[in-house]
Short mmCIF file of C-alpha atoms and ligand atoms in Angstrom, two decimals:
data_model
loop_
_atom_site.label_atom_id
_atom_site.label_comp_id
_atom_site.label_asym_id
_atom_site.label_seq_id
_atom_site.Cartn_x
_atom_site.Cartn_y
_atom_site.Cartn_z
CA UNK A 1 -10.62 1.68 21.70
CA UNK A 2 -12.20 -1.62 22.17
CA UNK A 3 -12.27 -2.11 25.95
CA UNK A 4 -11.97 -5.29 27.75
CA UNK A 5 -10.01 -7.83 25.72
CA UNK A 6 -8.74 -10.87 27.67
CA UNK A 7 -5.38 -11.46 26.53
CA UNK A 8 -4.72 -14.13 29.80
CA UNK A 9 -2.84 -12.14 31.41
CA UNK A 10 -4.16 -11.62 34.94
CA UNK A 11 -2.06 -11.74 37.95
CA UNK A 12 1.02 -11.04 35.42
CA UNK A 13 3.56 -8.69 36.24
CA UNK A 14 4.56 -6.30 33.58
CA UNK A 15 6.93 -3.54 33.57
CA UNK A 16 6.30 -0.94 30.68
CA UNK A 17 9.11 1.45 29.76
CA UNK A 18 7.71 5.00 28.20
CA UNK A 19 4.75 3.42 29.83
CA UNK A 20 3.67 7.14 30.90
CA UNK A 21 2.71 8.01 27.67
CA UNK A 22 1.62 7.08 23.74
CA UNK A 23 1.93 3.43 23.21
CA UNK A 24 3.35 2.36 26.19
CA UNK A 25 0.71 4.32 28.11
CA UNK A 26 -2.29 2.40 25.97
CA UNK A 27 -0.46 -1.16 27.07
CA UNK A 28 -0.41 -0.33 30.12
CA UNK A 29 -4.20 0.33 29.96
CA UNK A 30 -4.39 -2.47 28.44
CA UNK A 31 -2.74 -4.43 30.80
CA UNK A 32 -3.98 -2.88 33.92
CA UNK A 33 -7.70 -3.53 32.63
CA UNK A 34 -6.86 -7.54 31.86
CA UNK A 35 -6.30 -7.63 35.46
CA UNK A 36 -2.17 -7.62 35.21
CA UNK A 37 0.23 -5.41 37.90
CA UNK A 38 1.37 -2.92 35.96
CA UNK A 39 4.99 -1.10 36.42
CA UNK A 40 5.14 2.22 34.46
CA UNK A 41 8.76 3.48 33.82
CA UNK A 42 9.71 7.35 32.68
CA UNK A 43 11.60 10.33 33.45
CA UNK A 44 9.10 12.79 34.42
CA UNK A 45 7.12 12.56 37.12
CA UNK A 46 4.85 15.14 36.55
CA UNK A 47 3.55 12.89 33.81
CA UNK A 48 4.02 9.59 35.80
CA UNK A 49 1.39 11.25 38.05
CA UNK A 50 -0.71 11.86 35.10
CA UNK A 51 -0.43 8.68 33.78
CA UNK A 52 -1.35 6.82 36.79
CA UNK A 53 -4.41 8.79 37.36
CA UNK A 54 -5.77 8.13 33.51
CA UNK A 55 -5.04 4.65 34.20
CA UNK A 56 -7.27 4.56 37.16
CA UNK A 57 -10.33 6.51 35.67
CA UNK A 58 -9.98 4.45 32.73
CA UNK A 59 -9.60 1.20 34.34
CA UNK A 60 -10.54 1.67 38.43
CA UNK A 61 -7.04 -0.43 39.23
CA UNK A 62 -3.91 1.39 40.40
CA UNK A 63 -0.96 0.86 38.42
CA UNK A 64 2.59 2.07 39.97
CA UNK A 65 5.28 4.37 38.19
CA UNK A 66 9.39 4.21 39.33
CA UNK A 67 10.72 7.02 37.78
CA UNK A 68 13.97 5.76 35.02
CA UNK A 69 16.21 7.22 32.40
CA UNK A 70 16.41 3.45 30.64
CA UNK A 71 19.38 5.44 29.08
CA UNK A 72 21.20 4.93 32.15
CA UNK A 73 22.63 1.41 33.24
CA UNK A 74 22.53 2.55 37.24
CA UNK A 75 18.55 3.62 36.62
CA UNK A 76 17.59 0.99 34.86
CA UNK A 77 19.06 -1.90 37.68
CA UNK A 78 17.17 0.87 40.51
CA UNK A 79 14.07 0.60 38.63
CA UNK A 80 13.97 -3.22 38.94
CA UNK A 81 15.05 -3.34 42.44
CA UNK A 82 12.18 -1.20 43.42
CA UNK A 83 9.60 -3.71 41.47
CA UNK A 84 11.36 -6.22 43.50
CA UNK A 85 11.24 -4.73 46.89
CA UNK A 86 7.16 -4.15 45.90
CA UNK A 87 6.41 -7.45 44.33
CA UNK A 88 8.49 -9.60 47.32
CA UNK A 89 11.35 -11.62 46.67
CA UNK A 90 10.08 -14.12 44.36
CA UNK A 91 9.36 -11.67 41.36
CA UNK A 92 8.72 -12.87 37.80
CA UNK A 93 8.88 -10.11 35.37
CA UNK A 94 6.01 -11.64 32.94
CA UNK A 95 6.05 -9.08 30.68
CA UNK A 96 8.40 -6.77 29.51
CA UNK A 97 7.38 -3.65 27.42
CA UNK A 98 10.64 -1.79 26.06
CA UNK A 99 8.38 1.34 24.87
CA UNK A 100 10.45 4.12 25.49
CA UNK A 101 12.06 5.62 22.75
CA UNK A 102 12.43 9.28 20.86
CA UNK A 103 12.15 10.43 17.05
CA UNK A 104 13.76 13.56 15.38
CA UNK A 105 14.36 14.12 12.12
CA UNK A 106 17.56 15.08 10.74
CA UNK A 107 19.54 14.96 7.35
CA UNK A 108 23.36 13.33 7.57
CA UNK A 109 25.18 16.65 7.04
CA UNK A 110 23.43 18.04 10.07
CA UNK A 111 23.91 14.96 12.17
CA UNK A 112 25.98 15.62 15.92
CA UNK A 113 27.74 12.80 17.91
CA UNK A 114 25.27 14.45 20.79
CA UNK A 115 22.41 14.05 18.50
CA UNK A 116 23.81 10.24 17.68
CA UNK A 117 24.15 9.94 21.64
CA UNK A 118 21.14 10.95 22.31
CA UNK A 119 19.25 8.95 20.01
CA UNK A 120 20.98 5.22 20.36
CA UNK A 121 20.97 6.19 24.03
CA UNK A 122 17.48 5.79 24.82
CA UNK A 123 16.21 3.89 22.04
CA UNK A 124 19.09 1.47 21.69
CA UNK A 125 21.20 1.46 24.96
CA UNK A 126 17.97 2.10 26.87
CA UNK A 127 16.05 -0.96 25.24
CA UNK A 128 19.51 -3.29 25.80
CA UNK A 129 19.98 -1.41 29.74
CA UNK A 130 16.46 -2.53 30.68
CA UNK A 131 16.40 -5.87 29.28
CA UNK A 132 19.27 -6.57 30.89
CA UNK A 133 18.53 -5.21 34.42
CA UNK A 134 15.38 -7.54 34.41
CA UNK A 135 17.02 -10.19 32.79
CA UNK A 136 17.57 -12.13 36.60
CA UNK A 137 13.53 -11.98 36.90
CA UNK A 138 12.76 -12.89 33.06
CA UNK A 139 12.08 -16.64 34.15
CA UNK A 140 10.10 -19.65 32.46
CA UNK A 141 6.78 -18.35 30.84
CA UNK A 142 8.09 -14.35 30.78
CA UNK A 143 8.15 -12.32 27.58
CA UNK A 144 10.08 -9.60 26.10
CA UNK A 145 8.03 -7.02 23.53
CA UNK A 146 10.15 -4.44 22.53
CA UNK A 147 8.73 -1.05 19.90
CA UNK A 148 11.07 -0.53 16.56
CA UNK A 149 9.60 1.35 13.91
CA UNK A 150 8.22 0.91 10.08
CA UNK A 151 11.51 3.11 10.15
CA UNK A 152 13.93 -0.23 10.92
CA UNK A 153 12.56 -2.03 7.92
CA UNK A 154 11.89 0.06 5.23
CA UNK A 155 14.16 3.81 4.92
CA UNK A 156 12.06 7.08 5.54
CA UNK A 157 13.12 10.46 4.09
CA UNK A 158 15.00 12.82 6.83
CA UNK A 159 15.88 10.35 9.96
CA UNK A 160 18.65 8.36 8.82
CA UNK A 161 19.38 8.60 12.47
CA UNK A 162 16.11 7.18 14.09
CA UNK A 163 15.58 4.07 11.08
CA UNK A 164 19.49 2.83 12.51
CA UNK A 165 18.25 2.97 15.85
CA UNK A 166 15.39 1.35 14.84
CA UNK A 167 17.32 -1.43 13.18
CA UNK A 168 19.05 -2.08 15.81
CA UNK A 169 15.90 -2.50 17.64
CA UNK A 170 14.93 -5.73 15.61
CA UNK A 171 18.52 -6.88 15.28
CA UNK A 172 18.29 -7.31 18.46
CA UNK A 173 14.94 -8.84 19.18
CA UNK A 174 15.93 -11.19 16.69
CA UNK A 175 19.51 -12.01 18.50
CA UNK A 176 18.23 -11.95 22.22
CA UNK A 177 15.19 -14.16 21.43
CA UNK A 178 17.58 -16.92 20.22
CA UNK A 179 19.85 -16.34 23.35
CA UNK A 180 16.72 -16.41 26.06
CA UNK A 181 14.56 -19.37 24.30
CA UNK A 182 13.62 -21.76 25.30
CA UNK A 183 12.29 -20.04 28.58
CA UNK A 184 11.72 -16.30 27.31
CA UNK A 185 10.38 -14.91 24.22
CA UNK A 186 11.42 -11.86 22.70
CA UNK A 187 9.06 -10.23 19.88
CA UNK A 188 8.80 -6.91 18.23
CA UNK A 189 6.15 -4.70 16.94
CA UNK A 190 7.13 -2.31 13.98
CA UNK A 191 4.00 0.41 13.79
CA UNK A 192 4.28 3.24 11.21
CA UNK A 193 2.53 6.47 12.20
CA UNK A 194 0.45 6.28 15.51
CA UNK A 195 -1.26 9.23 17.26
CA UNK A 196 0.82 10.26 20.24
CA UNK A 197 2.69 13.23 21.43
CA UNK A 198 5.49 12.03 19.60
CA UNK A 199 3.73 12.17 16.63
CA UNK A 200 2.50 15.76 17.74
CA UNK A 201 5.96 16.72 18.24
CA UNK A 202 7.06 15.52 15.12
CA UNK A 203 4.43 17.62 13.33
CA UNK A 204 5.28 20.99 15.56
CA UNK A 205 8.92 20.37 14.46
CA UNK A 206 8.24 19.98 10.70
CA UNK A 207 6.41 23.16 10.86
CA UNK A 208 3.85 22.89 8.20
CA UNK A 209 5.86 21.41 5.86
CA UNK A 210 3.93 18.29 5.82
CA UNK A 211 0.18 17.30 7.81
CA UNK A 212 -1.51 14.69 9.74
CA UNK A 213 -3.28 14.60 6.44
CA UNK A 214 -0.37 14.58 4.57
CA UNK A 215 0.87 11.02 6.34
CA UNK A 216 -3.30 9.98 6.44
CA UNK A 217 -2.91 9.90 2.69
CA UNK A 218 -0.02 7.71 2.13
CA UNK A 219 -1.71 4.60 3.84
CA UNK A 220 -3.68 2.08 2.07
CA UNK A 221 -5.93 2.66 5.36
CA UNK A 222 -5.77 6.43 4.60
CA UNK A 223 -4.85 7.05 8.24
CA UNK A 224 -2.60 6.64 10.92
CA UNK A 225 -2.93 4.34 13.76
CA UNK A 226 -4.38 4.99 17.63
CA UNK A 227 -1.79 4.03 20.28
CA UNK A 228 -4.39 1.61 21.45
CA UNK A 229 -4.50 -0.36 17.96
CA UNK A 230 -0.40 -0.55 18.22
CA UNK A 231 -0.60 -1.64 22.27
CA UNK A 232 -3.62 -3.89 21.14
CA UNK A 233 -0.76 -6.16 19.19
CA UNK A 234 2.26 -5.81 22.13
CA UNK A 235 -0.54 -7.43 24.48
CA UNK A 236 -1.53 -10.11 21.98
CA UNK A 237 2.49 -11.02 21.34
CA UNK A 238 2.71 -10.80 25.45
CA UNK A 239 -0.15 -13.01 25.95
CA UNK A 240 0.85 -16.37 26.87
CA UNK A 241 -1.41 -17.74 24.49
CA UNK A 242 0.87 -16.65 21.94
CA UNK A 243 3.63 -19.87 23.46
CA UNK A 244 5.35 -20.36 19.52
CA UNK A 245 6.26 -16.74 18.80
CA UNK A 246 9.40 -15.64 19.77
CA UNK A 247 12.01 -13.65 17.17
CA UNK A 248 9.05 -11.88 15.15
CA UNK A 249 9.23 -8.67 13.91
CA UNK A 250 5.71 -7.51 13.31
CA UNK A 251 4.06 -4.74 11.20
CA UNK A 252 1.49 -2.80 12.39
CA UNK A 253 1.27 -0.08 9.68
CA UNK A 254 -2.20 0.26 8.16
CA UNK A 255 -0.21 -1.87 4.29
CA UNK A 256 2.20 1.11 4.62
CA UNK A 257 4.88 -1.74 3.73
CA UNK A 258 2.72 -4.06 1.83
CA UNK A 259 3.59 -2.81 -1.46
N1 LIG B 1 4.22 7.53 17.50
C1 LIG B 1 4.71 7.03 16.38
O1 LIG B 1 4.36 7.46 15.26
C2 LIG B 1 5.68 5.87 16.42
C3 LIG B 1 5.89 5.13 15.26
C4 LIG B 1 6.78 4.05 15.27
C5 LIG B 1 7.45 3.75 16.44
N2 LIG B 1 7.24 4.49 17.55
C6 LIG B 1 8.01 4.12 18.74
O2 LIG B 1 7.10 3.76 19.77
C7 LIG B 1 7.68 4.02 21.04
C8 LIG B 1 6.70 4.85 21.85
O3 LIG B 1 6.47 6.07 21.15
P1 LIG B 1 5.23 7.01 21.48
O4 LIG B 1 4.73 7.49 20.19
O5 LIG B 1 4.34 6.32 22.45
O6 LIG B 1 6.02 8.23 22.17
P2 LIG B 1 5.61 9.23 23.34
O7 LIG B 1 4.17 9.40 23.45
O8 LIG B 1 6.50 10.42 23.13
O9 LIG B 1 6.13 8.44 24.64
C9 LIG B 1 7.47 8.20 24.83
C10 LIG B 1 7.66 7.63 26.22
O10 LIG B 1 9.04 7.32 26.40
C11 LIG B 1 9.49 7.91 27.62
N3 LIG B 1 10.91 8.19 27.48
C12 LIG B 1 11.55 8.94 26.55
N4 LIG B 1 12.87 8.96 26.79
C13 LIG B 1 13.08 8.19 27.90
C14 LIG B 1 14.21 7.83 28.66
N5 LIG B 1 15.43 8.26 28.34
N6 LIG B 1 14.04 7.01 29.72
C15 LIG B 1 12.81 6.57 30.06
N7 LIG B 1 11.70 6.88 29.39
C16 LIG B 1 11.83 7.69 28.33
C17 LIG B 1 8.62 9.17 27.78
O11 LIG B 1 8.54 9.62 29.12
P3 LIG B 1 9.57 10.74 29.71
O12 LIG B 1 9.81 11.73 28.61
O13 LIG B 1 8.88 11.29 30.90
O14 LIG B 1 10.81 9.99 30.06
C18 LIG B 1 7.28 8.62 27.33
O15 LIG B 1 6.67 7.88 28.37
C19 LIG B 1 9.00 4.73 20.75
O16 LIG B 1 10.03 3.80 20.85
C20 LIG B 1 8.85 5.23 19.33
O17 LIG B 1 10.09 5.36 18.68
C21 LIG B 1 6.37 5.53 17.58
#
């Protein structure tokens, strides 16, 4: 990963969802090294811990993790009162990262309502719950960035499930940025493959029936992307050079969808 891009955004205050981890893990480093305070959101803190110490080898500046189910409307509010209480009355939420979010594939006849529960209830409800618990400190100048999926807008074999979640992902981003403008923008990024744990996971569960060489090969790029190539774009839509974009839904996918 390149290090040390500017993308304006010191003295910012961002608060990353899934930020303990994959792509929201590389904004944060991202972030953190561009000189903004960084908020990291998850459920775990076993890897909150984690995360905070790779951010400080990497970077040498502390970032702070509030642990959050987003999928819960009670967490979510918590989680923004505690940035509050550490930032001081006056906070601005600059820069919100909506990067939490889990895949599984399934086929229809297999589907669960607890498996459709699960699924809209982090990466939907969570990405709504958040938004709107720091909706009070989204002020003049702040940003919204939230992660779909290649998945919301073209369909992918075997997680009907995950591309409607996914949809709903931009469907939103596209209706919130119209509600919040002109003050707030509100942008998405749609990657296609990146290397993460979820990716890792993804492979595990397939069990050999395809490979990371298998995806490589369907890219024009003939590979699939590093979380710090996705969280490279999130911090260019958050930067506030970027003042006219606001309702964009953009591909990061190596000309996966360029066909
Ligand atoms: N990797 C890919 O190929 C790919 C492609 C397209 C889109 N995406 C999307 O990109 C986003 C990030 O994915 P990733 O690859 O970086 O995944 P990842 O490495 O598995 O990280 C997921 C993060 O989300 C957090 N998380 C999961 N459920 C949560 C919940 N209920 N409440 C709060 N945090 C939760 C995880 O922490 P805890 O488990 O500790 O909560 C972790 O920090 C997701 O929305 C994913 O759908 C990924």
């Amino acid at each position: 990963m390149s290090k040390n891009l500017s993308y304006g955004c010191e003295g910012l205050c961002a608060v990353i969802s899934g930020g303990t981890s994959g792509i929201g893990l590389a904004t944060a480093r991202r972030l953190l090294a561009d000189g903004a305070r960084v908020y990291i959101l998850g459920r775990s803190a076993k890897r909150g811990a984690e995360a905070l110490r790779y951010l400080k080898e990497q970077t040498g500046a502390e970032a702070q993790y509030i642990a959050c189910d987003v999928s819960s409307q009670a967490q979510c509010k918590a989680a923004l009162a505690q940035v509050a209480e550490r930032e001081g009355r006056d906070l601005q939420v600059h820069i919100l990262v909506n990067s939490a979010g889990v895949y599984k594939e399934q086929r229809l006849e297999n589907l669960t309502e607890e498996d459709f529960d699960a699924m809209l209830g982090v990466n939907v409800k969570g990405t709504m719950l958040l938004t709107q618990a720091a909706l009070p400190y989204l002020r003049s100048g702040s940003c919204v960035v939230n992660i779909a999926s290649d998945a919301a807008v073209s369909g992918n074999y075997g997680c009907a499930l995950y591309c409607a979640s996914k949809g709903a992902v931009v469907a939103f981003t596209r209706a919130l940025a119209l509600d919040l403008a002109p003050s707030v923008r509100v942008n998405c990024v749609c990657p296609a493959d990146v290397d993460t744990p979820l990716l890792a996971k993804q492979l595990v569960d397939a069990d050999g029936g395809y490979t990371l060489a298998d995806m490589a090969a369907a890219y024009p790029l003939q590979r699939v992307a590093t979380a710090g190539e996705v969280a490279h774009v999130v911090c260019s839509l958050a930067s506030p050079a970027n003042s006219f974009m606001t309702g964009s839904v953009v591909t990061v996918d190596g000309g996966l969808t360029a066909g």
